[in-house]
């Protein structure tokens, strides 16, 4: 595999160059998809010998090498069957009966898993406002793990990652950051003290709304080995074809994100001037309460905007229903723009307003997206009579 150190490459080059086969004459440019459940072998397996596709599959490895390098880890990442499988793997680092600190408004799958683990007695939970640094630090004493999601889904809260690190280190707390919204192209949590990075690769990394996958990146080989062993036993492994598609998606992530983020910045600015919206959440807006912190720790503000309709829940639903280019669907980070009123999901945190619509900006032309958003606003106005 190509071993160019990502520090020597711009990240937009690294996504193209990492995870390639050796350049030997006649070799394939791309890693192959290895579709097999088992590997030929007799007798006691030698160290590293492939045995069974739940233990290892060569198709995962270029993707794992690439994400490890992109997140500035000296060791490869680990690929999982979904983002939630990766989230579960990270929670497995809390010892039975241990204490986890989570954001009150984490992605609802993550918060629901943590609350179920707590209800089962596997761990105790402390829920905090992750943007309130004093509250986060105040919850660390005696904790085993702190979960941060920054920016968060769907409120786009930003946690002060560099400020939390020294306190977590002093208290011996493992810091996990869900980096799904930023991607390693905009924020590398391991460089500011996180111990574990989690991704739903389903989103920006795979980028085409056709794959479910998760990734975990840690900093040391011993922890990676322990997680890999647990992944084998839990069976939370990705399919080979999904891993191949995710790597294929990664190749264009810099281009896709640059385009979607530029459009998101422009659309957020225009939306913030619309009187029909009571709030536009986007950390790139200078008026956003998280702007200064985001500007200090991220190299871009991402492609997700959340808007709140002044007319309430009915107006928000009419806004979504009136869109023609944006698709009404959950998920985010794909080439196609999506819109969703998040409170349609029963498990959504109460702090997420009923009138909030999350917009995932894709790579369509910004003026077509703007025309569609205006159509949505007209639909919302019409619904108000
Ligand atoms: C921030 C975040 N983390 C984790 C997940 C879970 O990922 P998956 O749907 O790939 O299981 C999601 C899914 O929406 C997410 O938005």
mmCIF file of C-alpha atoms in Angstrom, residues 15 45 84 97 99 109 114 116 122 125 138 141 149 160 174 283 294 297 312 320 332 341 345 380:
data_model
loop_
_atom_site.group_PDB
_atom_site.id
_atom_site.type_symbol
_atom_site.label_atom_id
_atom_site.label_comp_id
_atom_site.label_asym_id
_atom_site.label_seq_id
_atom_site.Cartn_x
_atom_site.Cartn_y
_atom_site.Cartn_z
ATOM 1 C CA UNK A 15 -7.878 11.270 -0.120
ATOM 2 C CA UNK A 45 -2.827 -20.469 11.105
ATOM 3 C CA UNK A 84 -23.956 2.841 14.895
ATOM 4 C CA UNK A 97 -20.703 -0.097 35.793
ATOM 5 C CA UNK A 99 -19.591 6.371 33.897
ATOM 6 C CA UNK A 109 -29.151 6.900 17.787
ATOM 7 C CA UNK A 114 -26.319 5.263 25.762
ATOM 8 C CA UNK A 116 -30.504 1.909 26.919
ATOM 9 C CA UNK A 122 -24.271 -1.432 32.042
ATOM 10 C CA UNK A 125 -24.822 8.451 32.362
ATOM 11 C CA UNK A 138 -17.552 19.740 35.785
ATOM 12 C CA UNK A 141 -14.483 13.748 37.709
ATOM 13 C CA UNK A 149 -20.195 15.302 18.692
ATOM 14 C CA UNK A 160 -14.544 23.386 22.679
ATOM 15 C CA UNK A 174 -11.285 8.722 27.430
ATOM 16 C CA UNK A 283 -21.521 27.740 12.434
ATOM 17 C CA UNK A 294 -15.866 26.788 15.125
ATOM 18 C CA UNK A 297 -10.904 24.781 15.651
ATOM 19 C CA UNK A 312 -44.033 26.497 13.714
ATOM 20 C CA UNK A 320 -40.304 20.289 3.391
ATOM 21 C CA UNK A 332 -26.953 13.626 5.082
ATOM 22 C CA UNK A 341 -38.066 17.885 9.956
ATOM 23 C CA UNK A 345 -38.559 10.786 14.666
ATOM 24 C CA UNK A 380 -44.678 27.360 4.157
#
